Short mmCIF file of C-alpha atoms in Angstrom, two decimals:
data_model
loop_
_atom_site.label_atom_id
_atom_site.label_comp_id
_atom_site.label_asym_id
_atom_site.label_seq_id
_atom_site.Cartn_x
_atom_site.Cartn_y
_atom_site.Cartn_z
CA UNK A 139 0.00 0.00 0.00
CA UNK A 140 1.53 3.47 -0.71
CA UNK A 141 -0.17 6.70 0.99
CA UNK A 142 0.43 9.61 -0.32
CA UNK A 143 -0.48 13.38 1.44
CA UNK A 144 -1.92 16.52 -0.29
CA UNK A 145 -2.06 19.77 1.34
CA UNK A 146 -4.82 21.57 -0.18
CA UNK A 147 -7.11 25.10 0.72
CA UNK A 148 -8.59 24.55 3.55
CA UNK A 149 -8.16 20.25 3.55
CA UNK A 150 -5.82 17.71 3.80
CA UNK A 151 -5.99 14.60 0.82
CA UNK A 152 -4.54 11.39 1.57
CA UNK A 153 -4.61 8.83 -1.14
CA UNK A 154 -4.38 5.25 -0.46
CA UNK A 155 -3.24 3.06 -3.08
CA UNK A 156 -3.14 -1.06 -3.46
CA UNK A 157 -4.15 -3.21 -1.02
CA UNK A 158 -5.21 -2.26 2.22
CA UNK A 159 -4.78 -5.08 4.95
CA UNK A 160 -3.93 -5.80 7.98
CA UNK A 161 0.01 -5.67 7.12
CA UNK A 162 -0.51 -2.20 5.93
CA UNK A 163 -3.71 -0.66 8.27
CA UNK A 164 -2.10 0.90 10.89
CA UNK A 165 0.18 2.65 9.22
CA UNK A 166 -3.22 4.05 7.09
CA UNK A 167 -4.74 4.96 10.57
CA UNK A 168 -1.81 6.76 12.16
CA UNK A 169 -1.82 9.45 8.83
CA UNK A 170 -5.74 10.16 9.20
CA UNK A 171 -5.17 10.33 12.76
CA UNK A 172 -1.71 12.21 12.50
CA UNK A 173 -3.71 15.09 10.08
CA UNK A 174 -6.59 15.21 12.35
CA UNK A 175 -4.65 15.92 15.25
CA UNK A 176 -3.42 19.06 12.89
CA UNK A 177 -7.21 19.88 13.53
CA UNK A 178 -7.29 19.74 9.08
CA UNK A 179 -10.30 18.84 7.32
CA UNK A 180 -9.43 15.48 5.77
CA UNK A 181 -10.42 13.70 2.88
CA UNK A 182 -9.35 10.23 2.18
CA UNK A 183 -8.77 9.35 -1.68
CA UNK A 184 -9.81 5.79 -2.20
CA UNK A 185 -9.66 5.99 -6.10
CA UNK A 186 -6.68 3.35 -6.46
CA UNK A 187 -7.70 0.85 -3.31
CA UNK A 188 -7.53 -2.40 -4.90
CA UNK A 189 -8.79 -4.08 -1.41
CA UNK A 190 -9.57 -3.11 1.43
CA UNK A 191 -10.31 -5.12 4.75
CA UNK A 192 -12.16 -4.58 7.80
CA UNK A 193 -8.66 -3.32 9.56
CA UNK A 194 -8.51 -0.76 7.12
CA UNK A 195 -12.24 0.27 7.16
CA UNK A 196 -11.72 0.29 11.27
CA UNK A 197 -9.23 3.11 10.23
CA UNK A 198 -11.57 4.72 8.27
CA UNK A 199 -14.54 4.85 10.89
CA UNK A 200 -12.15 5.95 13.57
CA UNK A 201 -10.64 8.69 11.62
CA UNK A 202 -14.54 9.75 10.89
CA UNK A 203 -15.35 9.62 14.79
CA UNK A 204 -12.29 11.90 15.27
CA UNK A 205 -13.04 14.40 12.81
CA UNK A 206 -16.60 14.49 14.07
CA UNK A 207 -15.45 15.21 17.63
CA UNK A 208 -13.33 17.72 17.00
CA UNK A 209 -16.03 19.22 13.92
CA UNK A 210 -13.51 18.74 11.18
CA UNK A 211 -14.79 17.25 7.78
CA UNK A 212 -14.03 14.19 6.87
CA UNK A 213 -15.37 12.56 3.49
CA UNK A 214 -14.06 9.53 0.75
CA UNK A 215 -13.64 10.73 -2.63
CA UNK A 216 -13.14 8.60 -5.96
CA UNK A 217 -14.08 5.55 -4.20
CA UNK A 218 -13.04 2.59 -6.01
CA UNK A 219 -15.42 -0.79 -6.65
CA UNK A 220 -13.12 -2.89 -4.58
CA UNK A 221 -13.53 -0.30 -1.66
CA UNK A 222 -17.18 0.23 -2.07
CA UNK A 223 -18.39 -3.29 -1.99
CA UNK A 224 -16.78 -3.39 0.95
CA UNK A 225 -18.09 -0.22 2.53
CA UNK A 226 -21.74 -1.73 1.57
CA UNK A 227 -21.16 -5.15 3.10
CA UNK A 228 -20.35 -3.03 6.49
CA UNK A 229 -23.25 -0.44 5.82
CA UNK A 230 -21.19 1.97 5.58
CA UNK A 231 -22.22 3.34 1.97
CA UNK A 232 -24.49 5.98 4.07
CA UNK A 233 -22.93 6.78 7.05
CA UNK A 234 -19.43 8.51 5.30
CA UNK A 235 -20.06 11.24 3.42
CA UNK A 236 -19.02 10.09 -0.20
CA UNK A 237 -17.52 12.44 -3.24
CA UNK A 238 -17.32 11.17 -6.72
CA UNK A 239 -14.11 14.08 -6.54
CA UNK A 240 -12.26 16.29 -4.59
CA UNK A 241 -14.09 18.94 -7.18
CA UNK A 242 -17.63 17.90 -6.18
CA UNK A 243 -16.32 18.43 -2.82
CA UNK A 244 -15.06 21.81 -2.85
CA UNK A 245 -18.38 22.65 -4.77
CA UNK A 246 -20.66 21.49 -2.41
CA UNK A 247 -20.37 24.57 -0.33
CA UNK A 248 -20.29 26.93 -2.96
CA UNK B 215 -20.91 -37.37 -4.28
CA UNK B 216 -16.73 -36.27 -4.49
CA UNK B 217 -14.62 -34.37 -2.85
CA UNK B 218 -11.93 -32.86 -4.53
CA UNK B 219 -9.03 -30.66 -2.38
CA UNK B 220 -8.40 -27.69 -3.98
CA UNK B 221 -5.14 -26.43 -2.14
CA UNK B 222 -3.54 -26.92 1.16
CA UNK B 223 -1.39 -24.50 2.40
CA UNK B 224 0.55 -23.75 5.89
CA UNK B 225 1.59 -20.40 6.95
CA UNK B 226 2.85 -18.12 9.65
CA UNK B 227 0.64 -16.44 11.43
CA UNK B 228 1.88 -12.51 9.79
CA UNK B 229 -0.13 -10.42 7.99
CA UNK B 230 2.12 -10.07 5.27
CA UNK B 231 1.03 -13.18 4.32
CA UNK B 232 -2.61 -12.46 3.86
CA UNK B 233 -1.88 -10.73 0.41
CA UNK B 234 -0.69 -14.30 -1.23
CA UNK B 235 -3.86 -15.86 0.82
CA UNK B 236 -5.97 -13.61 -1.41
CA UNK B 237 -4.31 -14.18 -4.66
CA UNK B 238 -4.55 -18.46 -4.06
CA UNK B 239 -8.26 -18.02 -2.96
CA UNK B 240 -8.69 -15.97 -6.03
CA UNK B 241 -6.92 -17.85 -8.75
CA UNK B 242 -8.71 -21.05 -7.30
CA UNK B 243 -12.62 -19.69 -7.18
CA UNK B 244 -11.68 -18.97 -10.84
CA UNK B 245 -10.56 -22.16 -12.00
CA UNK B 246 -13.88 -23.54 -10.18
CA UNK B 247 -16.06 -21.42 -12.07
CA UNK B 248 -16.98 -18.93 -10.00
CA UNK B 249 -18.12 -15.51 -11.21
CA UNK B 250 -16.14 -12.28 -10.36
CA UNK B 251 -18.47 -11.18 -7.54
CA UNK B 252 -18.34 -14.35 -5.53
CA UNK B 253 -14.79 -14.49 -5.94
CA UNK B 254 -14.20 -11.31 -4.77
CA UNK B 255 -16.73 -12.35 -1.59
CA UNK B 256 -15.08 -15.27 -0.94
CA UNK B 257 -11.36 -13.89 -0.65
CA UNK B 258 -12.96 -10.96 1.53
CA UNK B 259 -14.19 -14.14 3.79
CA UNK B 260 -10.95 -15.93 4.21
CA UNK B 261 -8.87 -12.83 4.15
CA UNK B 262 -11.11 -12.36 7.35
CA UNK B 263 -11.54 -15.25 8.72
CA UNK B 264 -7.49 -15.52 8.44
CA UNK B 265 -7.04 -12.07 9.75
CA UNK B 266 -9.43 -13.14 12.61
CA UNK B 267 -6.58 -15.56 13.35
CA UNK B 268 -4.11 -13.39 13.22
CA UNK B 269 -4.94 -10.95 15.35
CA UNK B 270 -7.31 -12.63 18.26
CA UNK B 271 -6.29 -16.13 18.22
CA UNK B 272 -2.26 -15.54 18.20
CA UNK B 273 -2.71 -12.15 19.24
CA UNK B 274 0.22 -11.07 16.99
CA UNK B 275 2.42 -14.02 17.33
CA UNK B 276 4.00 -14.34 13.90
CA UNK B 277 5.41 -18.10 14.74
CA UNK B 278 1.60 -19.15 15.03
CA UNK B 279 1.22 -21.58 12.30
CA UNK B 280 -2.53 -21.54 10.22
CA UNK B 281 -3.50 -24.50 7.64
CA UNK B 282 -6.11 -22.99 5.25
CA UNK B 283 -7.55 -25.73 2.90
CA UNK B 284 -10.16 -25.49 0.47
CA UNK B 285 -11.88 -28.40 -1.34
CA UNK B 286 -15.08 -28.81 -3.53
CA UNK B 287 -17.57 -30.89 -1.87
CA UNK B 288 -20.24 -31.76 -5.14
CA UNK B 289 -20.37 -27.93 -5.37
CA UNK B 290 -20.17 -26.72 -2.02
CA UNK B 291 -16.30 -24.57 -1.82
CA UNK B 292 -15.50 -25.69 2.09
CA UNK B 293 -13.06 -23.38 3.77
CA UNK B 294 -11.59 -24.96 6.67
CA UNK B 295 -8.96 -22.61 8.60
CA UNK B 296 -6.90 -24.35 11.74
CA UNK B 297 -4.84 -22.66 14.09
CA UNK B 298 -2.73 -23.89 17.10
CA UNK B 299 -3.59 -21.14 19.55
CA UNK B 300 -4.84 -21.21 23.17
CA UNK B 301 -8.81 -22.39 22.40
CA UNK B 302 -10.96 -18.94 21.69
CA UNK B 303 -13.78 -18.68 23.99
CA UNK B 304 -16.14 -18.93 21.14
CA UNK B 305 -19.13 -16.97 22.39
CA UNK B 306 -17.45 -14.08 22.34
CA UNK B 307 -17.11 -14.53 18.02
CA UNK B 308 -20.19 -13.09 16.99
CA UNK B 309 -21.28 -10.58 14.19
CA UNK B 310 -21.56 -7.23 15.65
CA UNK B 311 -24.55 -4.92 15.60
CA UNK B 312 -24.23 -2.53 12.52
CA UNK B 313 -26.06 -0.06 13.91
CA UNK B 314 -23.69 0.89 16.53
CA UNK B 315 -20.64 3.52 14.74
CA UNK B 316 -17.43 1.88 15.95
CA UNK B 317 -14.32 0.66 14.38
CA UNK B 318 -13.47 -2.94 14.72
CA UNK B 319 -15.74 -6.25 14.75
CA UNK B 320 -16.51 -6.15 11.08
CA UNK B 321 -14.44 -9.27 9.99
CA UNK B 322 -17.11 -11.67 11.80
CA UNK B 323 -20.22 -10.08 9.83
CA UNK B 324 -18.49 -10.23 7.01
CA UNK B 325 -18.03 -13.81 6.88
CA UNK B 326 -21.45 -14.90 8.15
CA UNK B 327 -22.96 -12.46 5.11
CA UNK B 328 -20.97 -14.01 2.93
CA UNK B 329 -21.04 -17.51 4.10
CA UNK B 330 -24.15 -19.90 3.81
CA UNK B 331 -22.59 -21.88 6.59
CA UNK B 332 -19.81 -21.56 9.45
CA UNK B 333 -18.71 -23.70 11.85
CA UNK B 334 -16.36 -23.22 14.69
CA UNK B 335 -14.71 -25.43 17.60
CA UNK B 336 -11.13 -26.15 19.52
CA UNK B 337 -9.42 -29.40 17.99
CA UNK B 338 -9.77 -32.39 20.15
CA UNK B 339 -6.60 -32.44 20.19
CA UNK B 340 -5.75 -29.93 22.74
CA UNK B 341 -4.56 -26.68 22.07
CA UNK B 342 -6.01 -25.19 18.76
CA UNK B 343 -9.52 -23.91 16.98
CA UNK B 344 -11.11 -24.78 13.53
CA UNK B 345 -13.17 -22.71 11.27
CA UNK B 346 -15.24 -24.65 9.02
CA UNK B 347 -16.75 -21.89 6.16
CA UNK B 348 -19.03 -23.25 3.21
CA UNK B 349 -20.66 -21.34 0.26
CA UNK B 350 -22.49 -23.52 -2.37
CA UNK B 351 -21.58 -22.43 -6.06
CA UNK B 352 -23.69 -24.90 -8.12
#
């Protein structure tokens, strides 16, 4: 898995990429916890996931508590099929907010 | 009735491992005749059901050994994962409730959705659990 950080206006981007296990998860949850903690908005591009487990969705719903507690945004963008058959086998397809793109994200508030 | 074995395969209990787990369970569905979607269910299973292992059953002891075989049983795929850890005090595997937001406990529910059948039990043996998974493909 390769992670890769994007400062951007206003949000942080970090792109996961490959396979997203349990070799590979906490390394995943210590950068969405690490930006958070930089009290960032954070979106977490899931574009190139090729798999992801339930390790790395743990990271994903922890990262969302954070950001919720502390009222920082946190959304997916891009996400890939691999990653959202998995996000619908955990109902999760409705409880993250979801952007086809970072554009349609930085629209919404417009 | 025949049952055909599939694969066998022993491996340490590390979750660098899991990645070549997927890619066996994968090429294998395939040459069974399974259809992209259930193949990509079934490695999610045993990717859990292995991580499950992994991570409660060794509790992060990487010289844990795991036997994962799979066999076709008239065209039912039988998963059958063995480990040699302290027995698991197996009420305390269940599914969690979805409806509760919190991170962890989703390998279980994924397997039972997936799954049309799972067993579980300590070897008689002695020290040690088995995971018996089925899905029927024809």
């Amino acid at each position: 898995m390769n992670i890769n950080t994007l400062e951007a206006e206003g949000y942080t981007i970090i792109g996961l990429e490959g396979d997203v296990d349990l070799s590979c998860s906490p390394d995943a949850r210590k950068s969405i916890l690490d930006v958070l903690q930089t009290n960032k908005n954070l979106l977490i591009d899931l574009g190139k996931v090729s798999y992801i487990d339930s390790s790395g969705i743990a990271s994903l719903v922890e990262g969302y508590q954070t950001a919720k507690k502390q009222s920082l945004e946190f959304g997916l963008v891009g996400v890939s099929d691999a990653a959202m058959s998995v996000l619908k086998l955990a109902r999760l397809d409705k409880v993250f907010p979801i952007h086809d793109s970072v554009e349609e994200y930085e629209k919404k508030d417009v | 009735m025949s049952v055909e074995t599939l694969f066998e395969i022993r491996f340490q209990a590390k979750p660098e491992r899991l990645c070549e787990i997927r890619a066996l369970v994968k090429r294998t569905a395939e040459v069974v005749g399974c259809c992209s979607e259930l193949t990509d269910k079934l490695v999610i299973a045993v990717n859990e059901a292995c991580t499950n292992v992994i991570q409660h059953a060794y509790q992060g002891d990487e010289l844990g050994e795991i036997v994962l075989e799979m066999l076709n049983n008239d065209g039912k795929l039988h998963f059958r994962l063995v480990d040699y850890a302290n027995p698991i005090d197996l009420d305390s595997v269940k599914p969690r409730d979805l409806d509760g937001l919190r991170p962890g406990g989703l390998g279980t529910h994924f397997i039972n959705e997936i799954m049309d059948e799972c067993n579980m039990g300590h070897l008689e043996e002695g020290n040690g659990n088995y995971l018996e998974m089925i899905k029927k493909i024809s």
